[in-house]
PDB file of C-alpha atoms in Angstrom:
ATOM      1  CA  MET A 789     -15.816  21.824 -19.853  1.00 48.00           C
ATOM      2  CA  SER A 790     -15.238  25.601 -19.885  1.00 55.00           C
ATOM      3  CA  HIS A 791     -18.768  26.232 -18.590  1.00 72.00           C
ATOM      4  CA  PRO A 792     -18.367  28.503 -15.530  1.00 76.00           C
ATOM      5  CA  GLU A 793     -20.841  26.384 -13.554  1.00 79.00           C
ATOM      6  CA  GLN A 794     -18.873  23.233 -14.409  1.00 78.00           C
ATOM      7  CA  VAL A 795     -15.577  24.911 -13.449  1.00 78.00           C
ATOM      8  CA  ALA A 796     -16.983  25.958 -10.068  1.00 82.00           C
ATOM      9  CA  ARG A 797     -18.227  22.409  -9.456  1.00 82.00           C
ATOM     10  CA  ASN A 798     -14.806  20.955 -10.367  1.00 84.00           C
ATOM     11  CA  ASP A 799     -13.067  23.429  -8.053  1.00 85.00           C
ATOM     12  CA  LYS A 800     -15.253  22.348  -5.164  1.00 87.00           C
ATOM     13  CA  LYS A 801     -14.597  18.678  -5.953  1.00 87.00           C
ATOM     14  CA  ASN A 802     -10.818  19.277  -6.107  1.00 88.00           C
ATOM     15  CA  LYS A 803     -10.827  21.059  -2.750  1.00 90.00           C
ATOM     16  CA  LYS A 804     -12.691  18.136  -1.212  1.00 90.00           C
ATOM     17  CA  THR A 805     -10.161  15.697  -2.725  1.00 90.00           C
ATOM     18  CA  LEU A 806      -7.244  17.755  -1.393  1.00 93.00           C
ATOM     19  CA  SER A 807      -8.623  17.904   2.147  1.00 93.00           C
ATOM     20  CA  SER A 808      -9.253  14.152   2.012  1.00 93.00           C
ATOM     21  CA  TYR A 809      -5.611  13.491   0.989  1.00 95.00           C
ATOM     22  CA  VAL A 810      -4.224  15.798   3.684  1.00 96.00           C
ATOM     23  CA  LEU A 811      -6.455  14.252   6.348  1.00 95.00           C
ATOM     24  CA  GLY A 812      -5.416  10.755   5.227  1.00 95.00           C
ATOM     25  CA  PHE A 813      -1.726  11.665   5.322  1.00 96.00           C
ATOM     26  CA  VAL A 814      -1.872  13.273   8.780  1.00 97.00           C
ATOM     27  CA  LEU A 815      -3.923  10.441  10.315  1.00 97.00           C
ATOM     28  CA  SER A 816      -1.602   7.814   8.786  1.00 97.00           C
ATOM     29  CA  LEU A 817       1.431   9.624  10.205  1.00 97.00           C
ATOM     30  CA  VAL A 818      -0.129   9.783  13.682  1.00 97.00           C
ATOM     31  CA  LEU A 819      -1.139   6.096  13.605  1.00 97.00           C
ATOM     32  CA  THR A 820       2.284   4.960  12.329  1.00 97.00           C
ATOM     33  CA  LEU A 821       4.165   6.959  14.978  1.00 96.00           C
ATOM     34  CA  ALA A 822       1.801   5.733  17.706  1.00 96.00           C
ATOM     35  CA  ALA A 823       2.406   2.089  16.683  1.00 96.00           C
ATOM     36  CA  PHE A 824       6.163   2.700  16.544  1.00 95.00           C
ATOM     37  CA  ARG A 825       6.244   4.262  20.028  1.00 95.00           C
ATOM     38  CA  LEU A 826       4.135   1.453  21.495  1.00 93.00           C
ATOM     39  CA  ALA A 827       6.497  -1.220  20.172  1.00 92.00           C
ATOM     40  CA  GLU A 828       9.742   0.676  20.760  1.00 90.00           C
ATOM     41  CA  GLN A 829       9.115   1.707  24.357  1.00 89.00           C
ATOM     42  CA  HIS A 830       6.980  -1.296  25.414  1.00 85.00           C
ATOM     43  CA  LEU A 831       4.221   0.971  26.714  1.00 85.00           C
ATOM     44  CA  LEU A 832       1.987  -2.110  26.911  1.00 85.00           C
ATOM     45  CA  THR A 833       2.972  -5.703  27.508  1.00 84.00           C
ATOM     46  CA  GLY A 834       2.073  -9.159  26.218  1.00 85.00           C
ATOM     47  CA  THR A 835      -1.244  -9.743  24.501  1.00 91.00           C
ATOM     48  CA  SER A 836      -2.535  -6.194  24.956  1.00 93.00           C
ATOM     49  CA  LEU A 837       0.416  -4.870  22.946  1.00 93.00           C
ATOM     50  CA  TYR A 838      -0.395  -7.250  20.061  1.00 93.00           C
ATOM     51  CA  ILE A 839      -4.051  -6.250  20.173  1.00 94.00           C
ATOM     52  CA  ALA A 840      -3.169  -2.531  20.212  1.00 95.00           C
ATOM     53  CA  LEU A 841      -0.802  -2.890  17.212  1.00 95.00           C
ATOM     54  CA  THR A 842      -3.413  -4.881  15.237  1.00 95.00           C
ATOM     55  CA  PHE A 843      -6.021  -2.264  16.053  1.00 96.00           C
ATOM     56  CA  LEU A 844      -3.748   0.590  14.895  1.00 96.00           C
ATOM     57  CA  ALA A 845      -2.950  -1.242  11.627  1.00 96.00           C
ATOM     58  CA  LEU A 846      -6.653  -1.863  10.937  1.00 96.00           C
ATOM     59  CA  MET A 847      -7.412   1.810  11.709  1.00 96.00           C
ATOM     60  CA  GLN A 848      -4.795   2.798   9.156  1.00 96.00           C
ATOM     61  CA  LEU A 849      -6.255   0.371   6.614  1.00 95.00           C
ATOM     62  CA  GLY A 850      -9.601   2.130   7.103  1.00 95.00           C
ATOM     63  CA  VAL A 851      -8.110   5.637   6.888  1.00 96.00           C
ATOM     64  CA  GLN A 852      -6.153   4.909   3.698  1.00 95.00           C
ATOM     65  CA  SER A 853      -9.058   3.086   2.025  1.00 93.00           C
ATOM     66  CA  LEU A 854     -11.371   6.039   2.680  1.00 92.00           C
ATOM     67  CA  CYS A 855      -8.931   8.919   2.078  1.00 92.00           C
ATOM     68  CA  PHE A 856      -6.516   7.606  -0.611  1.00 91.00           C
ATOM     69  CA  LEU A 857      -8.543   4.918  -2.413  1.00 88.00           C
ATOM     70  CA  ARG A 858     -11.741   6.982  -1.886  1.00 86.00           C
ATOM     71  CA  LEU A 859     -13.952   3.940  -1.253  1.00 86.00           C
ATOM     72  CA  ASN A 860     -17.522   5.067  -0.612  1.00 83.00           C
ATOM     73  CA  MET A 861     -21.168   4.003  -0.662  1.00 81.00           C
ATOM     74  CA  SER A 862     -22.186   6.096  -3.697  1.00 82.00           C
ATOM     75  CA  GLU A 863     -23.845   4.196  -6.527  1.00 80.00           C
ATOM     76  CA  GLU A 864     -20.581   3.962  -8.491  1.00 77.00           C
ATOM     77  CA  GLY A 865     -18.401   3.499  -5.406  1.00 83.00           C
ATOM     78  CA  ARG A 866     -20.371   0.428  -4.335  1.00 86.00           C
ATOM     79  CA  TRP A 867     -19.008  -1.494  -7.333  1.00 86.00           C
ATOM     80  CA  ASN A 868     -15.543  -1.119  -5.838  1.00 88.00           C
ATOM     81  CA  LEU A 869     -16.562  -1.449  -2.200  1.00 91.00           C
ATOM     82  CA  PHE A 870     -18.303  -4.840  -2.277  1.00 92.00           C
ATOM     83  CA  PRO A 871     -15.488  -6.813  -3.980  1.00 93.00           C
ATOM     84  CA  PHE A 872     -13.147  -5.124  -1.470  1.00 93.00           C
ATOM     85  CA  LEU A 873     -15.207  -6.377   1.485  1.00 93.00           C
ATOM     86  CA  PHE A 874     -15.440  -9.833  -0.115  1.00 95.00           C
ATOM     87  CA  SER A 875     -11.610  -9.943  -0.436  1.00 95.00           C
ATOM     88  CA  ILE A 876     -11.237  -9.054   3.248  1.00 94.00           C
ATOM     89  CA  PHE A 877     -13.560 -11.989   4.038  1.00 95.00           C
ATOM     90  CA  ILE A 878     -11.442 -14.379   1.893  1.00 95.00           C
ATOM     91  CA  ILE A 879      -8.228 -13.061   3.455  1.00 95.00           C
ATOM     92  CA  ALA A 880      -9.620 -13.592   6.971  1.00 94.00           C
ATOM     93  CA  ILE A 881     -10.435 -17.232   6.119  1.00 95.00           C
ATOM     94  CA  LEU A 882      -7.072 -17.800   4.411  1.00 94.00           C
ATOM     95  CA  ALA A 883      -4.828 -16.252   7.073  1.00 93.00           C
ATOM     96  CA  GLY A 884      -6.947 -17.105  10.130  1.00 93.00           C
ATOM     97  CA  GLY A 885      -7.543 -20.677   8.923  1.00 94.00           C
ATOM     98  CA  SER A 886      -3.835 -21.307   8.211  1.00 93.00           C
ATOM     99  CA  LEU A 887      -2.809 -20.047  11.644  1.00 92.00           C
ATOM    100  CA  TRP A 888      -5.518 -22.047  13.411  1.00 94.00           C
ATOM    101  CA  ILE A 889      -4.607 -25.330  11.670  1.00 93.00           C
ATOM    102  CA  MET A 890      -0.842 -24.909  12.072  1.00 91.00           C
ATOM    103  CA  TYR A 891      -1.189 -23.937  15.737  1.00 90.00           C
ATOM    104  CA  HIS A 892      -3.143 -27.128  16.470  1.00 91.00           C
ATOM    105  CA  LEU A 893      -0.733 -29.280  14.483  1.00 89.00           C
ATOM    106  CA  ASN A 894       2.114 -27.734  16.444  1.00 84.00           C
ATOM    107  CA  ILE A 895       0.455 -28.514  19.800  1.00 84.00           C
ATOM    108  CA  ASN A 896      -0.337 -32.105  18.749  1.00 86.00           C
ATOM    109  CA  MET A 897       3.244 -32.673  17.597  1.00 82.00           C
ATOM    110  CA  GLN A 898       4.594 -31.680  21.022  1.00 77.00           C
ATOM    111  CA  GLN A 899       2.715 -34.482  22.797  1.00 67.00           C
TER     112      GLN A 899
ATOM    113  CA  MET B1463     -24.332  14.984 -20.536  1.00 53.00           C
ATOM    114  CA  THR B1464     -24.940  13.551 -23.988  1.00 66.00           C
ATOM    115  CA  GLN B1465     -25.489   9.840 -24.480  1.00 71.00           C
ATOM    116  CA  SER B1466     -22.029   9.138 -25.995  1.00 74.00           C
ATOM    117  CA  VAL B1467     -20.174  10.995 -23.223  1.00 73.00           C
ATOM    118  CA  LYS B1468     -22.163   8.994 -20.672  1.00 73.00           C
ATOM    119  CA  GLN B1469     -21.260   5.746 -22.407  1.00 77.00           C
ATOM    120  CA  GLU B1470     -17.577   6.663 -22.561  1.00 73.00           C
ATOM    121  CA  HIS B1471     -17.643   7.499 -18.858  1.00 73.00           C
ATOM    122  CA  HIS B1472     -19.302   4.144 -18.158  1.00 77.00           C
ATOM    123  CA  ALA B1473     -16.665   2.270 -20.220  1.00 78.00           C
ATOM    124  CA  ALA B1474     -13.867   3.964 -18.216  1.00 77.00           C
ATOM    125  CA  GLU B1475     -15.600   2.934 -14.963  1.00 80.00           C
ATOM    126  CA  ILE B1476     -15.697  -0.692 -16.129  1.00 85.00           C
ATOM    127  CA  ASP B1477     -11.984  -0.616 -17.072  1.00 86.00           C
ATOM    128  CA  ILE B1478     -11.076   0.736 -13.641  1.00 88.00           C
ATOM    129  CA  PHE B1479     -13.240  -1.933 -12.033  1.00 91.00           C
ATOM    130  CA  GLY B1480     -11.209  -4.559 -13.941  1.00 92.00           C
ATOM    131  CA  PHE B1481      -7.953  -3.165 -12.610  1.00 93.00           C
ATOM    132  CA  TRP B1482      -9.435  -3.010  -9.108  1.00 93.00           C
ATOM    133  CA  THR B1483     -10.245  -6.738  -9.360  1.00 94.00           C
ATOM    134  CA  TYR B1484      -6.583  -7.434 -10.226  1.00 95.00           C
ATOM    135  CA  ILE B1485      -5.470  -5.474  -7.151  1.00 96.00           C
ATOM    136  CA  LEU B1486      -7.818  -7.435  -4.881  1.00 95.00           C
ATOM    137  CA  SER B1487      -6.457 -10.733  -6.240  1.00 96.00           C
ATOM    138  CA  ASP B1488      -2.944  -9.435  -5.541  1.00 96.00           C
ATOM    139  CA  CYS B1489      -4.097  -8.777  -1.951  1.00 96.00           C
ATOM    140  CA  ILE B1490      -4.930 -12.487  -1.657  1.00 96.00           C
ATOM    141  CA  LEU B1491      -1.419 -13.365  -2.889  1.00 96.00           C
ATOM    142  CA  PHE B1492       0.023 -11.179  -0.125  1.00 97.00           C
ATOM    143  CA  ALA B1493      -2.386 -12.686   2.426  1.00 96.00           C
ATOM    144  CA  SER B1494      -0.972 -16.159   1.740  1.00 96.00           C
ATOM    145  CA  LEU B1495       2.599 -14.858   2.095  1.00 97.00           C
ATOM    146  CA  PHE B1496       1.619 -13.232   5.409  1.00 96.00           C
ATOM    147  CA  ALA B1497       0.078 -16.523   6.562  1.00 95.00           C
ATOM    148  CA  VAL B1498       3.316 -18.365   5.671  1.00 95.00           C
ATOM    149  CA  PHE B1499       5.352 -15.802   7.589  1.00 95.00           C
ATOM    150  CA  ALA B1500       3.059 -16.004  10.635  1.00 93.00           C
ATOM    151  CA  VAL B1501       3.388 -19.815  10.696  1.00 93.00           C
ATOM    152  CA  LEU B1502       7.164 -19.979  10.140  1.00 93.00           C
ATOM    153  CA  HIS B1503       8.538 -16.910  11.933  1.00 91.00           C
ATOM    154  CA  HIS B1504       9.893 -18.866  14.928  1.00 89.00           C
ATOM    155  CA  ASN B1505      11.495 -21.647  12.861  1.00 89.00           C
ATOM    156  CA  THR B1506      15.024 -20.255  12.750  1.00 88.00           C
ATOM    157  CA  TYR B1507      16.833 -23.623  12.488  1.00 87.00           C
ATOM    158  CA  ALA B1508      18.771 -22.816  15.671  1.00 85.00           C
ATOM    159  CA  GLY B1509      20.234 -19.728  13.950  1.00 84.00           C
ATOM    160  CA  ALA B1510      19.759 -16.063  14.827  1.00 85.00           C
ATOM    161  CA  SER B1511      16.170 -14.886  15.245  1.00 88.00           C
ATOM    162  CA  ILE B1512      14.602 -12.263  12.978  1.00 89.00           C
ATOM    163  CA  LYS B1513      14.206 -10.091  16.081  1.00 90.00           C
ATOM    164  CA  ALA B1514      17.993  -9.807  16.467  1.00 88.00           C
ATOM    165  CA  SER B1515      18.431  -8.192  13.054  1.00 87.00           C
ATOM    166  CA  ILE B1516      15.601  -5.640  13.123  1.00 90.00           C
ATOM    167  CA  GLN B1517      16.470  -1.956  13.559  1.00 92.00           C
ATOM    168  CA  LEU B1518      13.134  -0.261  14.171  1.00 94.00           C
ATOM    169  CA  PRO B1519      14.099   3.402  13.532  1.00 95.00           C
ATOM    170  CA  TYR B1520      15.466   2.443  10.098  1.00 96.00           C
ATOM    171  CA  ILE B1521      12.209   0.657   9.248  1.00 96.00           C
ATOM    172  CA  LEU B1522      10.213   3.662  10.473  1.00 97.00           C
ATOM    173  CA  LEU B1523      12.176   5.818   8.001  1.00 97.00           C
ATOM    174  CA  GLU B1524      11.260   3.415   5.146  1.00 97.00           C
ATOM    175  CA  THR B1525       7.619   3.563   6.232  1.00 97.00           C
ATOM    176  CA  LEU B1526       7.542   7.367   6.288  1.00 97.00           C
ATOM    177  CA  VAL B1527       9.180   7.553   2.842  1.00 98.00           C
ATOM    178  CA  LEU B1528       6.565   5.234   1.310  1.00 97.00           C
ATOM    179  CA  LEU B1529       3.692   7.017   3.074  1.00 97.00           C
ATOM    180  CA  SER B1530       4.886  10.409   1.794  1.00 97.00           C
ATOM    181  CA  SER B1531       5.193   9.040  -1.738  1.00 97.00           C
ATOM    182  CA  SER B1532       1.513   8.019  -1.599  1.00 96.00           C
ATOM    183  CA  PHE B1533       0.617  11.574  -0.577  1.00 96.00           C
ATOM    184  CA  THR B1534       2.735  13.262  -3.280  1.00 97.00           C
ATOM    185  CA  TYR B1535       1.175  10.964  -5.901  1.00 97.00           C
ATOM    186  CA  GLY B1536      -2.255  12.128  -4.723  1.00 95.00           C
ATOM    187  CA  LEU B1537      -1.146  15.757  -5.137  1.00 96.00           C
ATOM    188  CA  GLY B1538      -0.004  14.862  -8.664  1.00 95.00           C
ATOM    189  CA  ILE B1539      -3.460  13.468  -9.490  1.00 94.00           C
ATOM    190  CA  LEU B1540      -4.976  16.732  -8.212  1.00 94.00           C
ATOM    191  CA  ALA B1541      -2.645  18.732 -10.478  1.00 94.00           C
ATOM    192  CA  LEU B1542      -3.872  16.509 -13.332  1.00 93.00           C
ATOM    193  CA  TYR B1543      -7.518  17.387 -12.544  1.00 91.00           C
ATOM    194  CA  GLN B1544      -6.597  21.091 -12.521  1.00 90.00           C
ATOM    195  CA  GLN B1545      -4.785  20.636 -15.862  1.00 90.00           C
ATOM    196  CA  GLN B1546      -1.453  21.882 -14.489  1.00 92.00           C
ATOM    197  CA  THR B1547       0.935  19.631 -16.412  1.00 93.00           C
ATOM    198  CA  LYS B1548       4.101  21.105 -14.925  1.00 94.00           C
ATOM    199  CA  MET B1549       2.916  20.509 -11.358  1.00 95.00           C
ATOM    200  CA  LEU B1550       1.871  16.988 -12.336  1.00 96.00           C
ATOM    201  CA  LEU B1551       5.353  16.255 -13.697  1.00 96.00           C
ATOM    202  CA  PHE B1552       6.956  17.791 -10.593  1.00 97.00           C
ATOM    203  CA  TYR B1553       4.907  15.623  -8.216  1.00 97.00           C
ATOM    204  CA  LEU B1554       5.478  12.514 -10.334  1.00 97.00           C
ATOM    205  CA  PHE B1555       9.215  13.165 -10.247  1.00 97.00           C
ATOM    206  CA  PHE B1556       9.091  13.657  -6.468  1.00 97.00           C
ATOM    207  CA  THR B1557       7.097  10.416  -6.074  1.00 97.00           C
ATOM    208  CA  LEU B1558       9.632   8.595  -8.270  1.00 98.00           C
ATOM    209  CA  PHE B1559      12.432   9.911  -6.090  1.00 98.00           C
ATOM    210  CA  LEU B1560      10.709   8.726  -2.878  1.00 98.00           C
ATOM    211  CA  GLY B1561       9.937   5.339  -4.469  1.00 98.00           C
ATOM    212  CA  CYS B1562      13.588   4.852  -5.488  1.00 98.00           C
ATOM    213  CA  LEU B1563      14.677   5.943  -1.993  1.00 98.00           C
ATOM    214  CA  PHE B1564      12.387   3.309  -0.468  1.00 98.00           C
ATOM    215  CA  VAL B1565      13.729   0.507  -2.691  1.00 98.00           C
ATOM    216  CA  GLY B1566      17.303   1.693  -2.026  1.00 98.00           C
ATOM    217  CA  LEU B1567      16.766   1.609   1.751  1.00 97.00           C
ATOM    218  CA  GLU B1568      15.259  -1.859   1.505  1.00 97.00           C
ATOM    219  CA  LEU B1569      18.111  -3.197  -0.662  1.00 97.00           C
ATOM    220  CA  ASN B1570      20.589  -1.735   1.825  1.00 97.00           C
ATOM    221  CA  GLU B1571      18.758  -3.563   4.636  1.00 96.00           C
ATOM    222  CA  PHE B1572      18.909  -6.836   2.670  1.00 96.00           C
ATOM    223  CA  VAL B1573      22.636  -6.408   1.958  1.00 96.00           C
ATOM    224  CA  HIS B1574      23.268  -5.793   5.668  1.00 95.00           C
ATOM    225  CA  LEU B1575      21.341  -8.939   6.567  1.00 94.00           C
ATOM    226  CA  TYR B1576      23.363 -10.881   4.017  1.00 94.00           C
ATOM    227  CA  MET B1577      26.630  -9.594   5.488  1.00 93.00           C
ATOM    228  CA  GLU B1578      25.442 -10.750   8.919  1.00 90.00           C
ATOM    229  CA  GLY B1579      25.002 -14.197   7.372  1.00 89.00           C
ATOM    230  CA  GLN B1580      21.195 -14.158   6.982  1.00 90.00           C
ATOM    231  CA  SER B1581      20.017 -15.112   3.526  1.00 90.00           C
ATOM    232  CA  TRP B1582      16.801 -16.756   2.368  1.00 89.00           C
ATOM    233  CA  GLN B1583      18.585 -20.096   2.673  1.00 90.00           C
ATOM    234  CA  SER B1584      19.425 -19.694   6.398  1.00 90.00           C
ATOM    235  CA  SER B1585      16.109 -20.907   7.813  1.00 92.00           C
ATOM    236  CA  ALA B1586      12.379 -21.237   7.201  1.00 93.00           C
ATOM    237  CA  ALA B1587      11.815 -17.986   9.098  1.00 94.00           C
ATOM    238  CA  PHE B1588      14.217 -16.029   6.874  1.00 95.00           C
ATOM    239  CA  SER B1589      12.825 -17.680   3.714  1.00 95.00           C
ATOM    240  CA  ALA B1590       9.372 -16.432   4.660  1.00 96.00           C
ATOM    241  CA  PHE B1591      10.767 -13.017   5.607  1.00 96.00           C
ATOM    242  CA  PHE B1592      12.656 -12.457   2.344  1.00 96.00           C
ATOM    243  CA  THR B1593       9.780 -13.787   0.213  1.00 97.00           C
ATOM    244  CA  LEU B1594       7.206 -11.500   1.826  1.00 97.00           C
ATOM    245  CA  VAL B1595       9.285  -8.308   2.061  1.00 97.00           C
ATOM    246  CA  GLY B1596      10.965  -9.031  -1.305  1.00 97.00           C
ATOM    247  CA  THR B1597       7.639  -9.523  -3.107  1.00 97.00           C
ATOM    248  CA  HIS B1598       6.499  -6.145  -1.816  1.00 98.00           C
ATOM    249  CA  GLY B1599       9.796  -4.571  -2.894  1.00 97.00           C
ATOM    250  CA  LEU B1600       9.437  -6.137  -6.342  1.00 97.00           C
ATOM    251  CA  HIS B1601       5.956  -4.624  -6.672  1.00 98.00           C
ATOM    252  CA  VAL B1602       7.307  -1.191  -5.718  1.00 98.00           C
ATOM    253  CA  SER B1603      10.160  -1.572  -8.238  1.00 98.00           C
ATOM    254  CA  LEU B1604       7.697  -2.455 -11.023  1.00 97.00           C
ATOM    255  CA  GLY B1605       5.552   0.521  -9.966  1.00 97.00           C
ATOM    256  CA  ILE B1606       8.624   2.766 -10.326  1.00 98.00           C
ATOM    257  CA  ILE B1607       9.312   1.513 -13.872  1.00 98.00           C
ATOM    258  CA  TRP B1608       5.634   2.031 -14.721  1.00 97.00           C
ATOM    259  CA  MET B1609       5.721   5.575 -13.310  1.00 97.00           C
ATOM    260  CA  LEU B1610       8.879   6.364 -15.276  1.00 97.00           C
ATOM    261  CA  VAL B1611       7.171   5.227 -18.504  1.00 97.00           C
ATOM    262  CA  LEU B1612       4.114   7.400 -17.757  1.00 96.00           C
ATOM    263  CA  PHE B1613       6.387  10.357 -16.918  1.00 96.00           C
ATOM    264  CA  ILE B1614       8.075  10.108 -20.326  1.00 96.00           C
ATOM    265  CA  GLN B1615       4.748   9.635 -22.115  1.00 95.00           C
ATOM    266  CA  ILE B1616       3.321  12.769 -20.470  1.00 95.00           C
ATOM    267  CA  LEU B1617       6.440  14.716 -21.488  1.00 94.00           C
ATOM    268  CA  PHE B1618       5.824  13.768 -25.130  1.00 93.00           C
ATOM    269  CA  PHE B1619       2.041  13.531 -25.460  1.00 90.00           C
ATOM    270  CA  GLY B1620       0.696  15.721 -22.634  1.00 88.00           C
ATOM    271  CA  PRO B1621      -1.981  14.552 -20.185  1.00 89.00           C
ATOM    272  CA  ASN B1622      -4.659  13.348 -22.634  1.00 88.00           C
ATOM    273  CA  ALA B1623      -7.598  11.078 -21.802  1.00 87.00           C
ATOM    274  CA  PHE B1624      -5.495   7.895 -22.153  1.00 88.00           C
ATOM    275  CA  MET B1625      -2.875   9.218 -19.762  1.00 91.00           C
ATOM    276  CA  GLN B1626      -5.559  10.148 -17.225  1.00 91.00           C
ATOM    277  CA  LYS B1627      -6.786   6.559 -17.208  1.00 91.00           C
ATOM    278  CA  ARG B1628      -3.250   5.162 -16.869  1.00 93.00           C
ATOM    279  CA  LEU B1629      -2.465   7.561 -14.022  1.00 94.00           C
ATOM    280  CA  THR B1630      -5.648   6.442 -12.239  1.00 92.00           C
ATOM    281  CA  TYR B1631      -4.563   2.778 -12.497  1.00 94.00           C
ATOM    282  CA  LEU B1632      -1.092   3.545 -11.180  1.00 96.00           C
ATOM    283  CA  GLY B1633      -2.642   5.593  -8.346  1.00 95.00           C
ATOM    284  CA  LEU B1634      -4.712   2.589  -7.234  1.00 94.00           C
ATOM    285  CA  PHE B1635      -1.619   0.355  -7.461  1.00 96.00           C
ATOM    286  CA  TRP B1636       0.545   2.783  -5.480  1.00 96.00           C
ATOM    287  CA  ALA B1637      -2.036   3.246  -2.699  1.00 95.00           C
ATOM    288  CA  PHE B1638      -2.429  -0.542  -2.532  1.00 96.00           C
ATOM    289  CA  LEU B1639       1.336  -1.004  -2.033  1.00 97.00           C
ATOM    290  CA  ASP B1640       1.232   1.513   0.811  1.00 96.00           C
ATOM    291  CA  ILE B1641      -1.587  -0.421   2.503  1.00 96.00           C
ATOM    292  CA  ILE B1642       0.328  -3.723   2.161  1.00 97.00           C
ATOM    293  CA  TRP B1643       3.354  -2.028   3.732  1.00 97.00           C
ATOM    294  CA  ILE B1644       1.324  -1.029   6.823  1.00 96.00           C
ATOM    295  CA  PHE B1645       0.856  -4.737   7.487  1.00 96.00           C
ATOM    296  CA  VAL B1646       4.487  -5.606   6.689  1.00 97.00           C
ATOM    297  CA  PHE B1647       5.533  -2.855   9.121  1.00 97.00           C
ATOM    298  CA  THR B1648       3.154  -4.070  11.844  1.00 96.00           C
ATOM    299  CA  ILE B1649       3.382  -7.863  11.490  1.00 95.00           C
ATOM    300  CA  VAL B1650       6.946  -8.427  10.259  1.00 95.00           C
ATOM    301  CA  TYR B1651       8.765  -5.613  12.029  1.00 95.00           C
ATOM    302  CA  LEU B1652       6.871  -4.220  15.052  1.00 94.00           C
ATOM    303  CA  MET B1653       5.396  -7.502  16.332  1.00 93.00           C
ATOM    304  CA  GLU B1654       8.666  -9.335  15.687  1.00 91.00           C
ATOM    305  CA  ALA B1655      10.748  -6.711  17.508  1.00 89.00           C
ATOM    306  CA  ILE B1656       8.649  -6.778  20.697  1.00 85.00           C
TER     307      ILE B1656
END
């Protein structure tokens, strides 16, 4: 490991990791504060506020997955990325499906 | 790279993949708790709504504490790569402090709710609320115990190859808890407080 070439390569890799962490932290802070301000001061109303908050949360999911979890399309990274995408698919079915069914049951019960 | 080093590297990759699979299955557990919360959050049994007991600035503080702890853990991992054990221990200690602060703030919030007469027995909405937020808090608490164990192990054995692997697992776990919290913050607190 003490090879000078190896050391230089590690240094470069560490710098890249550091900038990725800092970028992730700053972006997450901005997105969190933006979501907080939107909800606190009612800058939008009704459905558009819900859509904006969902969008900000999904943005932050993306930022943290890329910057903190370091998900990527490299040959090794793909092994982690594809199960991750598959889980998102399952979660969408699970949560979306539950809400859809319960919403309809609720409407039918009111009649 | 010699053949054996390559194989060792490959074995470590497979181990991390196994832990990653656990984390994804834990995500599905949280997804079902979120679905339960989304279905039940209006069913307050004619009692106080969740909205009435949310203090947004306090929750924002919790969020910022957890987010910072994710960042300081990342800095610790970097110190590990640069073989600076003292910096690693410093960042781990700082992360532990932030983690304990987060759990403390959350417990304080729960105690306040209890004093106001809201417990998990009050209504379906509060059952769902306490189960979801409590499960996340339990995960963070277990992460803190895990981090404490690693901290002591590094003190005694130094950051050897085993410790590097364990720190990588905990890093994945800690980042995952932060991501779950984004959705708790958005769905349970922000959307409820509107």
